[in-house]
Structure formats: structure tokens, C-alpha cells
mmCIF file with all atom_site columns, C-alpha atoms in Angstrom:
data_model
loop_
_atom_site.group_PDB
_atom_site.id
_atom_site.type_symbol
_atom_site.label_atom_id
_atom_site.label_alt_id
_atom_site.label_comp_id
_atom_site.label_asym_id
_atom_site.label_entity_id
_atom_site.label_seq_id
_atom_site.pdbx_PDB_ins_code
_atom_site.Cartn_x
_atom_site.Cartn_y
_atom_site.Cartn_z
_atom_site.occupancy
_atom_site.B_iso_or_equiv
_atom_site.pdbx_formal_charge
_atom_site.auth_seq_id
_atom_site.auth_comp_id
_atom_site.auth_asym_id
_atom_site.auth_atom_id
_atom_site.pdbx_PDB_model_num
ATOM 1  C CA . MET A 1 1  ? 0.227   0.125   0.063  1.00 43.00 ? 1  MET A CA 1
ATOM 2  C CA . GLY A 1 2  ? 1.740   2.766   -1.217 1.00 46.00 ? 2  GLY A CA 1
ATOM 3  C CA . CYS A 1 3  ? 1.952   6.453   0.375  1.00 42.00 ? 3  CYS A CA 1
ATOM 4  C CA . GLU A 1 4  ? 3.325   8.575   -2.615 1.00 42.00 ? 4  GLU A CA 1
ATOM 5  C CA . ALA A 1 5  ? 3.579   12.618  -1.619 1.00 41.00 ? 5  ALA A CA 1
ATOM 6  C CA . VAL A 1 6  ? 2.042   13.686  -4.675 1.00 40.00 ? 6  VAL A CA 1
ATOM 7  C CA . HIS A 1 7  ? -1.245  12.200  -3.950 1.00 40.00 ? 7  HIS A CA 1
ATOM 8  C CA . TYR A 1 8  ? -1.199  14.433  -0.237 1.00 39.00 ? 8  TYR A CA 1
ATOM 9  C CA . TYR A 1 9  ? -0.954  17.354  -2.393 1.00 40.00 ? 9  TYR A CA 1
ATOM 10 C CA . VAL A 1 10 ? -3.363  16.051  -5.041 1.00 41.00 ? 10 VAL A CA 1
ATOM 11 C CA . TYR A 1 11 ? -5.786  15.427  -2.185 1.00 39.00 ? 11 TYR A CA 1
ATOM 12 C CA . TYR A 1 12 ? -5.225  18.622  -0.506 1.00 39.00 ? 12 TYR A CA 1
ATOM 13 C CA . ILE A 1 13 ? -5.649  20.687  -3.595 1.00 46.00 ? 13 ILE A CA 1
ATOM 14 C CA . LEU A 1 14 ? -8.831  18.953  -3.969 1.00 47.00 ? 14 LEU A CA 1
ATOM 15 C CA . SER A 1 15 ? -9.777  19.421  -0.222 1.00 58.00 ? 15 SER A CA 1
ATOM 16 C CA . ALA A 1 16 ? -8.342  20.313  2.729  1.00 60.00 ? 16 ALA A CA 1
ATOM 17 C CA . GLU A 1 17 ? -10.455 17.736  4.762  1.00 65.00 ? 17 GLU A CA 1
ATOM 18 C CA . GLU A 1 18 ? -9.851  14.727  2.666  1.00 65.00 ? 18 GLU A CA 1
ATOM 19 C CA . ALA A 1 19 ? -6.301  15.551  3.137  1.00 62.00 ? 19 ALA A CA 1
ATOM 20 C CA . VAL A 1 20 ? -6.317  15.012  6.534  1.00 68.00 ? 20 VAL A CA 1
ATOM 21 C CA . TYR A 1 21 ? -8.525  11.631  6.199  1.00 69.00 ? 21 TYR A CA 1
ATOM 22 C CA . ARG A 1 22 ? -6.356  10.389  3.525  1.00 67.00 ? 22 ARG A CA 1
ATOM 23 C CA . LEU A 1 23 ? -3.003  10.930  5.764  1.00 70.00 ? 23 LEU A CA 1
ATOM 24 C CA . SER A 1 24 ? -4.460  10.101  8.573  1.00 71.00 ? 24 SER A CA 1
ATOM 25 C CA . TYR A 1 25 ? -5.303  6.672   6.818  1.00 72.00 ? 25 TYR A CA 1
ATOM 26 C CA . CYS A 1 26 ? -1.864  6.321   5.446  1.00 71.00 ? 26 CYS A CA 1
ATOM 27 C CA . PHE A 1 27 ? -0.281  6.732   9.161  1.00 74.00 ? 27 PHE A CA 1
ATOM 28 C CA . LEU A 1 28 ? -2.760  4.307   10.888 1.00 73.00 ? 28 LEU A CA 1
ATOM 29 C CA . VAL A 1 29 ? -1.852  1.118   8.335  1.00 76.00 ? 29 VAL A CA 1
ATOM 30 C CA . SER A 1 30 ? 1.633   2.447   8.884  1.00 76.00 ? 30 SER A CA 1
ATOM 31 C CA . LEU A 1 31 ? 1.422   2.345   12.477 1.00 74.00 ? 31 LEU A CA 1
ATOM 32 C CA . TYR A 1 32 ? -0.490  -0.715  12.177 1.00 77.00 ? 32 TYR A CA 1
ATOM 33 C CA . LEU A 1 33 ? 2.071   -3.109  10.701 1.00 79.00 ? 33 LEU A CA 1
ATOM 34 C CA . VAL A 1 34 ? 4.897   -1.554  12.432 1.00 78.00 ? 34 VAL A CA 1
ATOM 35 C CA . SER A 1 35 ? 2.688   -2.840  15.797 1.00 76.00 ? 35 SER A CA 1
ATOM 36 C CA . GLN A 1 36 ? 2.278   -6.354  14.112 1.00 77.00 ? 36 GLN A CA 1
ATOM 37 C CA . LEU A 1 37 ? 5.528   -6.369  13.400 1.00 79.00 ? 37 LEU A CA 1
ATOM 38 C CA . VAL A 1 38 ? 6.586   -5.541  16.798 1.00 76.00 ? 38 VAL A CA 1
ATOM 39 C CA . ASN A 1 39 ? 4.204   -7.931  18.095 1.00 73.00 ? 39 ASN A CA 1
ATOM 40 C CA . GLN A 1 40 ? 6.170   -10.653 15.665 1.00 76.00 ? 40 GLN A CA 1
ATOM 41 C CA . ILE A 1 41 ? 9.979   -9.893  17.206 1.00 76.00 ? 41 ILE A CA 1
ATOM 42 C CA . LEU A 1 42 ? 8.020   -9.922  20.428 1.00 73.00 ? 42 LEU A CA 1
ATOM 43 C CA . LYS A 1 43 ? 6.161   -13.692 20.278 1.00 73.00 ? 43 LYS A CA 1
ATOM 44 C CA . THR A 1 44 ? 9.859   -14.981 18.025 1.00 75.00 ? 44 THR A CA 1
ATOM 45 C CA . PHE A 1 45 ? 11.990  -13.712 20.512 1.00 72.00 ? 45 PHE A CA 1
ATOM 46 C CA . MET A 1 46 ? 10.472  -13.914 23.750 1.00 68.00 ? 46 MET A CA 1
ATOM 47 C CA . GLY A 1 47 ? 8.412   -16.442 23.314 1.00 64.00 ? 47 GLY A CA 1
ATOM 48 C CA . LYS A 1 48 ? 5.374   -14.554 24.941 1.00 59.00 ? 48 LYS A CA 1
ATOM 49 C CA . ASP A 1 49 ? 2.296   -13.389 22.557 1.00 57.00 ? 49 ASP A CA 1
ATOM 50 C CA . VAL A 1 50 ? 1.723   -9.475  23.020 1.00 54.00 ? 50 VAL A CA 1
ATOM 51 C CA . GLU A 1 51 ? -0.908  -8.078  21.446 1.00 55.00 ? 51 GLU A CA 1
ATOM 52 C CA . ILE A 1 52 ? -0.565  -4.454  20.820 1.00 51.00 ? 52 ILE A CA 1
ATOM 53 C CA . LYS A 1 53 ? -4.075  -2.749  20.069 1.00 55.00 ? 53 LYS A CA 1
ATOM 54 C CA . ILE A 1 54 ? -4.810  1.010   18.447 1.00 50.00 ? 54 ILE A CA 1
ATOM 55 C CA . ARG A 1 55 ? -8.103  2.344   18.963 1.00 55.00 ? 55 ARG A CA 1
ATOM 56 C CA . ILE A 1 56 ? -8.885  5.097   16.278 1.00 47.00 ? 56 ILE A CA 1
ATOM 57 C CA . ILE A 1 57 ? -10.923 8.618   16.839 1.00 49.00 ? 57 ILE A CA 1
ATOM 58 C CA . LEU A 1 58 ? -11.499 10.016  13.284 1.00 45.00 ? 58 LEU A CA 1
ATOM 59 C CA . THR A 1 59 ? -13.443 13.459  13.309 1.00 45.00 ? 59 THR A CA 1
ATOM 60 C CA . ASN A 1 60 ? -14.013 15.983  11.233 1.00 43.00 ? 60 ASN A CA 1
ATOM 61 C CA . CYS A 1 61 ? -10.121 17.482  10.354 1.00 41.00 ? 61 CYS A CA 1
ATOM 62 C CA . GLU A 1 62 ? -8.791  15.497  13.436 1.00 44.00 ? 62 GLU A CA 1
ATOM 63 C CA . ALA A 1 63 ? -7.331  12.204  14.298 1.00 46.00 ? 63 ALA A CA 1
ATOM 64 C CA . ARG A 1 64 ? -6.578  11.278  17.629 1.00 49.00 ? 64 ARG A CA 1
ATOM 65 C CA . PHE A 1 65 ? -4.335  8.090   17.890 1.00 46.00 ? 65 PHE A CA 1
ATOM 66 C CA . SER A 1 66 ? -3.869  5.948   21.115 1.00 46.00 ? 66 SER A CA 1
ATOM 67 C CA . MET A 1 67 ? -1.950  2.651   21.844 1.00 49.00 ? 67 MET A CA 1
ATOM 68 C CA . ASP A 1 68 ? -2.791  0.130   24.777 1.00 43.00 ? 68 ASP A CA 1
#
């Protein structure tokens, strides 16, 4: 899933709100993949199944992320 800066620029020109949504989504996908990788590393090296949960709250032009 590629996230090119050019796309951000185009989205921004079309709609600022849409751009925020796209950027947030792209960031969340990256965050999810990183958490999966960390989980896999912990599982492999420590023999523990550690689950990393990510909560997402998307509002009009704002995205808040929390990890527990």
C-alpha cells in the first residue's frame, strides 16, 4: 500500500478535509504494520504473544490515536 507525497498534494488541492483523512489513514496503516512487526518480534524472541491494540477516533478534521 503505497503512500506517495504527490497524492497528499493532490488531495489537499481537492479538499483539505479529504487530505487530512487520507494522511491519517495512511499513517494508521503504517502504525498498524509496525505494531504487527513488533508483535512478531516479541513473539519470536521472547516466546510471548503480545497484542498491541490501536484505537482510532476520526472526527471532522482531526485524528487522535491511542495505543494500549
